[in-house]
């Protein structure tokens, strides 16, 4: 089962850039829950905690596509090195402001700076895989599956570490690890210049407008907004539910179980080559996720919730893998980072909306009101997926037609080439060849005489 993963990791530099990207992505699983834990403990409000966490995500939703466009134009290292410095510094400032019980406006200001400059290392590493593997769809599928598995590994480790640090050390400790991971992992990843995708030459015309104008992109992003809302509302509601159960320290463990189910499914999904249409597999995964999360609302104990999350988690990784693969088909290669970042942006927007709305509902009516937001988000994901299917189906049909036309053209060219080889050479062609050979022999004789 693991052989396809060994094959792609054997590519020069692949293990290094994939491994350092894991560390660089650790903040994505720790910053959100770390802010919720810190602000709810220091300010006593889940609503405020959800809104500050949402501010990070909203800023990231606006800043990440701009950073991605700059990356496609100027390169990963040139753009992201200064961005990492600003984001890490702003996260430290957020921790300091919360520790001093500063006015909430400072929480929002620093959170916005964090989000605007944090970027998307998931997009950067997937762009490197595309550059490294070229036009080999099987290996790209395996690489994307590997990265989704590593994403889930980050979400297994991150929430548990954040919860343990926030409840056992101090409310602010959960955000120190993301700062270190951002700086160490991010700068190490960016130092690997040999595998960095090339930028378009300066003399080439730059494409205008957003990749969202590409057919199918908007509907995919909308689906990911709804999926993100599921995740954001689930995070906040799980923390509140664990708190109500008197076991707040288990919140990270429960969320890690959710990610563990996704991790296992990602490994299994990426080890197999699939022949069914990509848009159909994407729709099946999202529908399964949207329906499955409705069970969360019915859970009455932490263990029932954990069991439900583990099972439902099996639908996450395939949905994310297929969504990223669809984007790789829809956008030009030179704008892949921007396209992948928009998917992450849609996810982030949804997380912010889900976390904020769930936080407000939890303050008013308890944790199960937060899980009701999860159910509504699932319904939105279901509707968005069904709305997206016609557009994605048309794209698949056009792509299949183009592939068939190219195959027919290649076969025709091959037949013409074989027919030319079978025909005897004409007298004119024979005379031309003989004349060329005679001229070549005379030139050689003349060179020999000159040398002597």
XYZ file of C-alpha atoms in Angstrom:
452
model
C 0.000 0.000 0.000
C 2.833 2.393 0.809
C 4.841 1.782 -2.397
C 3.224 4.676 -4.357
C 4.207 7.049 -1.534
C 7.781 5.718 -1.525
C 7.983 6.329 -5.267
C 7.047 9.999 -5.109
C 9.182 10.675 -2.022
C 12.170 9.184 -3.848
C 12.170 12.154 -6.238
C 15.158 14.485 -5.669
C 14.418 16.917 -2.851
C 10.853 15.668 -2.322
C 11.329 14.298 1.188
C 13.006 17.526 2.317
C 10.370 19.955 1.029
C 7.456 17.761 2.109
C 8.911 17.234 5.597
C 9.715 20.887 6.292
C 6.271 21.871 5.003
C 4.697 19.701 7.712
C 6.380 21.821 10.385
C 5.508 25.039 8.548
C 1.816 24.006 8.451
C 1.579 23.279 12.168
C 0.179 26.793 12.863
C -2.898 26.083 10.747
C -4.066 23.494 13.287
C -3.003 25.383 16.416
C -3.649 29.090 15.912
C -7.449 28.836 15.702
C -8.024 26.587 18.703
C -5.163 28.302 20.557
C -6.915 31.661 20.224
C -10.243 30.157 21.316
C -8.645 28.591 24.390
C -6.627 31.710 25.274
C -9.336 34.325 24.788
C -12.121 32.269 26.383
C -9.917 31.697 29.450
C -8.623 35.266 29.804
C -11.734 37.200 28.721
C -14.473 34.705 29.658
C -16.318 34.785 26.338
C -16.588 32.138 23.640
C -18.221 34.717 21.397
C -15.180 37.017 21.582
C -12.868 34.022 21.170
C -14.705 32.941 18.024
C -14.648 36.463 16.585
C -10.902 36.951 17.160
C -10.206 33.544 15.629
C -12.463 34.515 12.731
C -10.492 37.748 12.263
C -7.349 35.701 11.594
C -9.146 33.559 9.065
C -10.873 36.457 7.305
C -7.561 38.290 6.957
C -5.954 35.126 5.638
C -8.791 34.760 3.145
C -7.995 38.213 1.784
C -4.209 38.095 2.063
C -3.371 34.552 0.985
C -4.566 34.865 -2.657
C -2.595 38.117 -3.030
C 0.514 36.459 -1.602
C -0.062 33.477 -3.903
C -0.260 35.707 -6.977
C 2.993 37.370 -5.941
C 4.545 33.926 -5.415
C 3.587 32.855 -8.945
C 5.187 36.039 -10.297
C 8.285 36.398 -8.121
C 8.931 33.034 -6.471
C 8.142 31.388 -3.138
C 11.200 32.445 -1.143
C 11.247 36.070 -2.261
C 7.644 36.663 -1.202
C 7.145 34.387 1.795
C 10.301 35.083 3.817
C 9.288 38.632 4.798
C 5.661 37.507 5.177
C 6.676 34.893 7.753
C 8.581 37.466 9.811
C 5.581 39.813 9.924
C 3.117 37.019 10.752
C 5.249 35.548 13.561
C 5.826 38.984 15.093
C 2.102 39.759 14.962
C 1.231 36.460 16.647
C 3.612 37.273 19.490
C 1.948 40.704 19.772
C -1.471 39.015 19.998
C -0.266 36.833 22.874
C 1.164 39.867 24.695
C -2.045 41.872 24.215
C -4.193 39.045 25.594
C -1.844 38.470 28.543
C -2.148 42.152 29.487
C -5.961 42.014 29.122
C -5.657 44.787 26.557
C -8.774 46.328 24.992
C -10.296 43.938 22.497
C -9.465 46.215 19.570
C -5.794 45.198 19.964
C -6.774 41.558 19.739
C -8.481 42.227 16.427
C -5.635 44.365 15.029
C -2.936 41.796 15.774
C -5.165 38.927 14.623
C -5.741 40.658 11.291
C -1.989 41.113 10.800
C -1.362 37.447 11.566
C -3.939 36.284 9.051
C -2.974 38.709 6.279
C 0.641 37.503 6.174
C 0.481 33.833 7.182
C 0.026 32.548 3.623
C -0.705 28.946 2.674
C 2.132 26.444 2.854
C -0.251 23.701 1.750
C -0.528 25.462 -1.621
C 3.215 26.040 -1.822
C 4.101 22.401 -1.243
C 1.479 21.158 -3.727
C 2.859 23.538 -6.340
C 6.298 21.993 -5.754
C 4.857 18.532 -6.291
C 3.326 19.604 -9.600
C 6.678 21.032 -10.693
C 8.539 17.908 -9.563
C 6.166 15.323 -11.059
C 5.178 17.124 -14.240
C 2.282 15.639 -16.193
C 2.089 12.278 -14.421
C -1.508 12.233 -13.073
C -1.086 9.048 -11.036
C 1.924 10.347 -9.147
C 0.320 13.793 -8.697
C -2.747 12.048 -7.212
C -0.472 10.122 -4.830
C 1.451 13.280 -3.866
C -1.741 15.260 -3.228
C -3.050 12.359 -1.142
C 0.196 12.314 0.834
C -0.101 16.030 1.558
C -3.703 15.633 2.687
C -2.585 12.848 5.008
C 0.136 15.109 6.387
C -2.445 17.896 6.781
C -4.497 15.542 8.902
C -1.416 14.472 10.851
C -0.916 18.142 11.672
C -4.543 18.313 12.806
C -4.060 15.222 14.958
C -1.008 16.654 16.728
C -1.851 20.369 16.777
C -5.158 20.507 18.680
C -3.939 18.028 21.305
C -0.715 19.977 21.843
C -2.598 23.298 21.974
C -5.136 21.997 24.477
C -2.512 20.430 26.741
C -0.390 23.580 26.707
C -3.342 25.924 27.298
C -4.860 23.888 30.132
C -1.680 22.578 31.795
C 0.877 25.359 31.296
C -0.906 28.667 30.655
C -3.706 29.947 28.380
C -1.144 31.650 26.127
C 1.267 28.714 25.808
C -0.682 27.134 22.951
C 0.364 29.957 20.603
C 4.110 29.828 21.293
C 4.618 26.560 19.400
C 3.004 27.934 16.201
C 5.383 30.894 16.280
C 8.417 28.611 16.466
C 7.027 26.233 13.815
C 6.225 29.126 11.490
C 9.738 30.525 11.650
C 11.784 27.291 11.758
C 9.705 25.169 9.395
C 8.802 27.992 7.023
C 12.312 29.328 6.554
C 13.724 25.799 6.188
C 11.162 25.042 3.467
C 11.930 28.258 1.617
C 15.679 27.595 1.758
C 15.226 24.561 -0.565
C 15.646 26.497 -3.796
C 16.371 23.511 -6.074
C 12.760 22.324 -5.924
C 11.126 25.762 -6.037
C 8.839 26.119 -9.074
C 10.189 28.587 -11.639
C 8.475 31.903 -12.235
C 7.339 33.038 -15.658
C 9.986 35.041 -17.563
C 9.620 38.792 -17.236
C 9.028 39.286 -20.985
C 6.032 36.933 -21.032
C 2.592 38.603 -20.800
C 1.001 38.356 -17.367
C -2.518 36.891 -17.203
C -5.048 39.444 -16.056
C -7.878 39.008 -13.616
C -8.477 36.386 -10.983
C -8.390 32.623 -11.543
C -11.938 32.683 -10.166
C -12.971 33.609 -13.702
C -12.007 30.137 -14.826
C -15.140 27.985 -15.353
C -15.905 25.889 -12.300
C -13.610 27.682 -9.855
C -16.298 29.738 -8.118
C -18.503 26.737 -7.413
C -15.585 24.742 -5.973
C -14.648 27.643 -3.698
C -18.268 27.920 -2.498
C -18.306 24.231 -1.623
C -15.123 24.702 0.392
C -16.631 27.704 2.195
C -19.413 25.417 3.424
C -16.918 22.687 4.389
C -14.853 25.251 6.278
C -17.927 26.376 8.178
C -18.394 22.763 9.319
C -14.823 22.689 10.620
C -14.939 26.099 12.328
C -18.230 25.460 14.104
C -17.091 21.964 15.112
C -13.887 23.317 16.700
C -15.660 25.853 18.929
C -18.610 23.587 19.749
C -16.305 20.717 20.735
C -14.324 22.934 23.123
C -17.577 24.164 24.711
C -19.044 20.646 24.916
C -15.912 19.332 26.631
C -16.030 22.290 29.020
C -19.680 21.583 29.883
C -18.753 17.941 30.496
C -16.062 19.007 32.956
C -13.268 17.662 30.708
C -12.105 20.693 28.761
C -8.617 19.193 28.468
C -10.075 16.467 26.216
C -11.270 18.916 23.537
C -8.044 18.618 21.579
C -8.135 14.826 21.816
C -11.673 14.719 20.394
C -10.696 16.977 17.495
C -7.590 14.845 16.921
C -9.828 11.764 16.576
C -11.759 13.628 13.867
C -8.476 14.250 12.030
C -7.287 10.666 12.621
C -10.230 9.259 10.691
C -9.370 11.577 7.825
C -5.687 10.616 7.988
C -6.466 6.913 7.622
C -8.867 7.473 4.742
C -6.320 9.694 3.007
C -3.665 6.963 3.139
C -6.062 4.385 1.720
C -7.450 6.719 -0.918
C -4.074 7.877 -2.206
C -2.661 4.351 -2.514
C -5.222 3.437 -5.184
C -5.567 4.656 -8.757
C -9.180 5.688 -9.415
C -10.876 5.569 -12.817
C -14.276 7.055 -11.944
C -14.793 10.742 -12.851
C -13.091 13.144 -10.481
C -16.140 15.389 -10.062
C -18.259 12.393 -9.027
C -15.766 11.307 -6.356
C -15.595 14.889 -5.091
C -19.377 15.084 -4.791
C -19.674 11.718 -3.001
C -17.087 12.732 -0.395
C -18.666 16.110 0.336
C -22.193 14.696 0.554
C -21.006 11.994 2.969
C -19.334 14.643 5.142
C -22.367 16.943 5.099
C -24.768 14.177 6.117
C -22.411 12.597 8.655
C -21.843 15.731 10.757
C -25.544 15.808 11.602
C -24.763 13.020 14.083
C -22.663 15.449 16.175
C -25.800 17.290 17.266
C -27.223 14.067 18.731
C -24.157 13.145 20.832
C -24.695 13.283 24.592
C -21.244 12.183 25.806
C -17.683 12.935 24.750
C -17.061 9.306 23.805
C -20.092 9.140 21.513
C -18.966 12.398 19.923
C -15.435 11.026 19.452
C -16.756 7.836 17.819
C -18.972 9.813 15.456
C -16.114 12.152 14.541
C -13.789 9.243 13.786
C -16.257 7.691 11.327
C -17.274 10.967 9.688
C -13.605 11.932 9.420
C -13.169 9.289 6.707
C -14.935 11.597 4.250
C -12.651 14.598 4.808
C -9.361 13.690 3.110
C -10.891 12.354 -0.145
C -12.980 15.529 -0.449
C -9.946 17.787 0.020
C -7.760 15.671 -2.306
C -10.340 15.702 -5.076
C -11.036 19.414 -4.660
C -7.352 20.275 -5.074
C -7.083 17.923 -8.058
C -10.051 19.647 -9.723
C -8.344 23.014 -9.278
C -5.149 21.659 -10.866
C -7.261 20.731 -13.903
C -9.136 24.042 -14.070
C -6.331 26.627 -13.826
C -3.219 27.213 -15.996
C 0.019 25.705 -14.601
C 1.551 29.159 -14.165
C -1.237 30.148 -11.767
C -1.538 26.927 -9.807
C -0.425 28.421 -6.472
C -3.106 31.098 -6.777
C -5.762 28.536 -7.687
C -4.907 26.200 -4.811
C -4.779 29.141 -2.434
C -8.323 30.151 -3.396
C -9.515 26.710 -2.310
C -7.752 27.232 1.021
C -9.227 30.722 1.163
C -12.746 29.384 0.715
C -12.073 26.901 3.477
C -10.740 29.690 5.706
C -13.710 31.959 5.080
C -16.003 29.123 6.057
C -13.991 28.377 9.200
C -14.246 32.017 10.269
C -18.000 32.187 9.665
C -18.628 28.861 11.378
C -16.454 29.677 14.394
C -17.932 33.141 14.847
C -21.591 32.110 14.505
C -21.101 29.000 16.644
C -19.360 31.027 19.358
C -22.252 33.476 19.569
C -24.835 30.679 19.651
C -22.878 28.819 22.348
C -22.803 31.921 24.571
C -26.583 32.164 24.199
C -27.689 28.527 24.388
C -24.806 26.150 25.074
C -22.649 23.755 23.074
C -25.473 21.955 21.268
C -26.481 25.260 19.716
C -22.965 25.294 18.272
C -23.466 21.800 16.829
C -26.707 23.034 15.271
C -24.546 25.500 13.316
C -22.526 22.457 12.167
C -25.721 20.827 10.875
C -26.732 23.980 8.980
C -23.221 24.209 7.499
C -23.528 20.595 6.367
C -26.783 21.411 4.611
C -25.098 24.351 2.886
C -22.243 22.076 1.734
C -24.783 19.624 0.341
C -26.636 22.327 -1.598
C -23.402 23.892 -2.899
C -22.129 20.507 -4.094
C -25.330 19.691 -5.943
C -25.235 23.153 -7.516
C -21.598 22.624 -8.581
C -22.112 19.243 -10.251
C -23.467 20.450 -13.640
C -20.539 22.835 -14.153
C -17.969 20.243 -13.105
C -19.609 17.580 -15.283
C -19.425 19.878 -18.343
C -15.752 20.556 -17.629
C -15.043 16.828 -17.386
C -16.837 16.209 -20.688
C -14.878 18.987 -22.450
C -11.619 17.658 -21.022
C -12.460 14.128 -22.208
C -13.308 15.444 -25.701
C -9.983 17.308 -25.898
C -8.102 14.235 -24.723
C -9.871 12.074 -27.334
C -9.116 14.617 -30.081
C -5.445 14.702 -29.116
C -5.320 10.904 -29.072
C -6.912 10.730 -32.534
C -4.448 13.308 -33.853
C -1.523 11.361 -32.397
C -2.765 8.119 -33.976
C -3.218 9.827 -37.363
C 0.295 11.256 -37.195
C 1.646 7.813 -36.296
C -0.158 6.246 -39.268
C 1.215 8.911 -41.626
C 4.726 8.360 -40.303
C 4.476 4.578 -40.846
C 3.063 5.088 -44.350
C 5.978 7.387 -45.226
C 8.469 4.806 -44.010
C 6.880 2.060 -46.148
C 6.966 4.070 -49.440
C 10.087 3.611 -51.630
C 12.184 6.760 -52.046
C 11.603 8.708 -55.271
C 14.320 9.216 -57.895
C 14.577 12.877 -56.987
C 14.988 12.052 -53.314
C 17.656 9.447 -54.171
C 19.562 11.909 -56.305
C 19.450 14.524 -53.573
C 20.819 12.093 -50.988
C 23.592 11.007 -53.367
C 24.560 14.617 -54.053
C 24.726 15.392 -50.333
C 26.937 12.368 -49.689
C 29.265 13.330 -52.577
C 29.583 16.887 -51.301
C 30.325 15.600 -47.821
C 33.068 13.284 -49.148
C 34.696 16.082 -51.134
C 34.650 18.376 -48.142
C 36.361 15.706 -46.054
C 39.037 15.180 -48.723
C 39.683 18.908 -48.937
C 40.030 19.116 -45.121
C 42.545 16.233 -45.135
C 44.641 17.887 -47.846
C 44.685 21.161 -45.923
C 45.777 19.378 -42.757
C 48.678 17.728 -44.544
